mmCIF file of C-alpha atoms in Angstrom:
data_model
loop_
_atom_site.group_PDB
_atom_site.id
_atom_site.type_symbol
_atom_site.label_atom_id
_atom_site.label_comp_id
_atom_site.label_asym_id
_atom_site.label_seq_id
_atom_site.Cartn_x
_atom_site.Cartn_y
_atom_site.Cartn_z
ATOM 1 C CA MET X 1 0.000 0.000 0.000
ATOM 2 C CA SER X 2 1.279 3.425 -0.889
ATOM 3 C CA LYS X 3 1.647 5.776 2.045
ATOM 4 C CA GLY X 4 0.699 9.085 0.509
ATOM 5 C CA PRO X 5 -1.290 11.951 1.971
ATOM 6 C CA LEU X 6 -4.582 10.014 1.873
ATOM 7 C CA ALA X 7 -4.398 6.374 2.999
ATOM 8 C CA VAL X 8 -6.362 4.060 5.273
ATOM 9 C CA ARG X 9 -5.592 0.872 7.174
ATOM 10 C CA TRP X 10 -8.652 -1.192 8.059
ATOM 11 C CA GLY X 11 -9.527 -3.168 11.154
ATOM 12 C CA PRO X 12 -11.346 -6.504 10.874
ATOM 13 C CA PRO X 13 -14.400 -6.732 8.612
ATOM 14 C CA PRO X 14 -17.510 -5.630 10.490
ATOM 15 C CA ALA X 15 -20.296 -8.005 11.467
ATOM 16 C CA ALA X 16 -23.155 -7.540 9.025
ATOM 17 C CA SER X 17 -26.398 -9.410 8.303
ATOM 18 C CA PRO X 18 -27.932 -7.468 5.446
ATOM 19 C CA HIS X 19 -31.527 -7.776 4.279
ATOM 20 C CA ALA X 20 -32.556 -6.647 0.787
ATOM 21 C CA GLY X 21 -33.235 -2.902 0.696
ATOM 22 C CA ALA X 22 -32.892 -2.486 4.469
ATOM 23 C CA VAL X 23 -30.496 -0.143 6.261
ATOM 24 C CA GLU X 24 -28.175 -1.645 8.862
ATOM 25 C CA THR X 25 -25.639 0.111 11.078
ATOM 26 C CA VAL X 26 -22.211 -1.511 11.018
ATOM 27 C CA ARG X 27 -19.136 -0.587 13.038
ATOM 28 C CA VAL X 28 -16.009 -0.059 10.951
ATOM 29 C CA GLU X 29 -12.562 0.194 12.591
ATOM 30 C CA LEU X 30 -9.863 2.088 10.720
ATOM 31 C CA GLU X 31 -6.616 4.016 10.979
ATOM 32 C CA ASN X 32 -5.365 7.105 9.181
ATOM 33 C CA ALA X 33 -2.370 5.563 7.400
ATOM 34 C CA GLY X 34 -1.664 8.719 5.404
ATOM 35 C CA THR X 35 0.590 11.681 6.011
ATOM 36 C CA ILE X 36 -2.094 14.363 6.558
ATOM 37 C CA ALA X 37 -4.900 14.715 9.103
ATOM 38 C CA TRP X 38 -8.462 13.849 8.120
ATOM 39 C CA ARG X 39 -10.753 16.849 8.384
ATOM 40 C CA ALA X 40 -14.237 17.688 7.103
ATOM 41 C CA GLY X 41 -14.867 16.163 3.697
ATOM 42 C CA VAL X 42 -13.246 12.779 4.416
ATOM 43 C CA ASN X 43 -15.985 10.154 4.507
ATOM 44 C CA LEU X 44 -16.522 6.433 4.691
ATOM 45 C CA ALA X 45 -18.604 5.090 1.801
ATOM 46 C CA TYR X 46 -19.262 1.656 0.337
ATOM 47 C CA HIS X 47 -19.897 -0.206 -2.884
ATOM 48 C CA TRP X 48 -21.853 -3.403 -3.497
ATOM 49 C CA LEU X 49 -20.133 -5.635 -6.054
ATOM 50 C CA ASP X 50 -20.962 -8.941 -7.716
ATOM 51 C CA ASP X 51 -18.684 -11.976 -7.508
ATOM 52 C CA ARG X 52 -16.576 -10.608 -10.389
ATOM 53 C CA ASP X 53 -16.152 -7.223 -8.681
ATOM 54 C CA ASN X 54 -18.546 -5.473 -11.079
ATOM 55 C CA PRO X 55 -20.343 -2.612 -9.332
ATOM 56 C CA ILE X 56 -23.997 -3.280 -8.508
ATOM 57 C CA VAL X 57 -24.349 -0.206 -6.283
ATOM 58 C CA TRP X 58 -21.488 2.282 -6.497
ATOM 59 C CA ASP X 59 -21.127 5.265 -4.239
ATOM 60 C CA GLY X 60 -23.254 4.151 -1.285
ATOM 61 C CA ARG X 61 -24.233 6.334 1.639
ATOM 62 C CA ARG X 62 -21.524 8.466 3.174
ATOM 63 C CA THR X 63 -20.653 8.637 6.871
ATOM 64 C CA ALA X 64 -18.298 11.346 8.101
ATOM 65 C CA ALA X 65 -14.959 10.100 9.348
ATOM 66 C CA PRO X 66 -13.772 11.397 12.708
ATOM 67 C CA PRO X 67 -10.902 13.873 12.560
ATOM 68 C CA LEU X 68 -7.822 11.662 12.781
ATOM 69 C CA ALA X 69 -4.162 12.629 12.707
ATOM 70 C CA PRO X 70 -1.749 10.304 10.886
ATOM 71 C CA GLY X 71 -1.424 7.060 12.857
ATOM 72 C CA GLU X 72 -4.616 7.608 14.876
ATOM 73 C CA ARG X 73 -7.357 4.984 14.949
ATOM 74 C CA GLY X 74 -11.085 5.445 15.061
ATOM 75 C CA VAL X 75 -14.455 3.760 14.743
ATOM 76 C CA ILE X 76 -17.288 4.750 12.430
ATOM 77 C CA ASP X 77 -20.876 3.562 12.841
ATOM 78 C CA ALA X 78 -21.972 3.521 9.214
ATOM 79 C CA ALA X 79 -25.508 3.197 7.849
ATOM 80 C CA VAL X 80 -25.405 0.695 4.979
ATOM 81 C CA ARG X 81 -28.357 0.019 2.679
ATOM 82 C CA ALA X 82 -28.329 -3.492 1.219
ATOM 83 C CA PRO X 83 -29.051 -3.996 -2.479
ATOM 84 C CA ILE X 84 -32.146 -5.577 -3.981
ATOM 85 C CA PRO X 85 -32.620 -8.448 -4.873
ATOM 86 C CA PRO X 86 -31.339 -10.892 -2.256
ATOM 87 C CA GLY X 87 -28.306 -12.970 -3.152
ATOM 88 C CA PRO X 88 -24.518 -13.125 -2.920
ATOM 89 C CA TYR X 89 -22.621 -9.824 -3.030
ATOM 90 C CA ARG X 90 -19.333 -8.258 -1.999
ATOM 91 C CA LEU X 91 -19.525 -5.277 0.340
ATOM 92 C CA ALA X 92 -16.534 -3.009 -0.243
ATOM 93 C CA PHE X 93 -15.845 -0.097 2.114
ATOM 94 C CA ASP X 94 -13.764 2.765 0.744
ATOM 95 C CA MET X 95 -12.772 6.180 2.023
ATOM 96 C CA VAL X 96 -13.386 9.266 -0.089
ATOM 97 C CA ALA X 97 -11.994 12.784 0.102
ATOM 98 C CA GLU X 98 -14.950 14.606 -1.410
ATOM 99 C CA ASN X 99 -14.234 16.348 -4.707
ATOM 100 C CA ARG X 100 -10.702 14.890 -4.664
ATOM 101 C CA ALA X 101 -10.415 11.102 -4.841
ATOM 102 C CA TRP X 102 -11.420 7.693 -3.584
ATOM 103 C CA PHE X 103 -8.625 6.360 -1.374
ATOM 104 C CA SER X 104 -8.656 3.115 -3.400
ATOM 105 C CA GLU X 105 -7.727 5.147 -6.486
ATOM 106 C CA LEU X 106 -4.644 6.321 -4.583
ATOM 107 C CA GLY X 107 -3.433 2.847 -3.595
ATOM 108 C CA SER X 108 -5.310 2.036 -0.377
ATOM 109 C CA PRO X 109 -7.167 -1.268 -0.507
ATOM 110 C CA MET X 110 -10.893 -1.394 0.087
ATOM 111 C CA LEU X 111 -12.232 -3.432 3.003
ATOM 112 C CA VAL X 112 -14.060 -6.197 1.115
ATOM 113 C CA GLN X 113 -16.179 -9.027 2.434
ATOM 114 C CA ASP X 114 -18.436 -11.572 0.756
ATOM 115 C CA LEU X 115 -21.969 -11.531 2.134
ATOM 116 C CA ARG X 116 -25.322 -13.069 1.368
ATOM 117 C CA VAL X 117 -28.111 -10.491 1.325
ATOM 118 C CA ALA X 118 -31.209 -12.155 2.765
ATOM 119 C CA GLU X 119 -34.821 -11.502 1.871
ATOM 120 C CA ARG X 120 -36.367 -8.691 3.860
ATOM 121 C CA PRO X 121 -38.467 -10.088 6.714
ATOM 122 C CA GLY X 122 -42.163 -9.358 6.731
#
């Protein structure tokens, strides 16, 4: 991973049990692995991908990142809306500096996990 101004190091994948179209809050652990502090405009977002990493939902809801100096760790409680229809997906978290770049475009890996989106109860 490149250690440039904007970089992230992820904690373990969050526990998630998504249901089609429903919003779930998941706790994401991360560290500012870059060389500049995160201020307003740095957000956690997500993408839903298929099993070939094609985007199904790109540019999911944003959640503001806490202000973190380089090397500091934090936790973000992110609201994530699951895709429709139910089935197998990859949930990929990514950081974004609004109007600048996705961190993954700058060399930071996304936090990716394979999940099965269940039918919505009721």
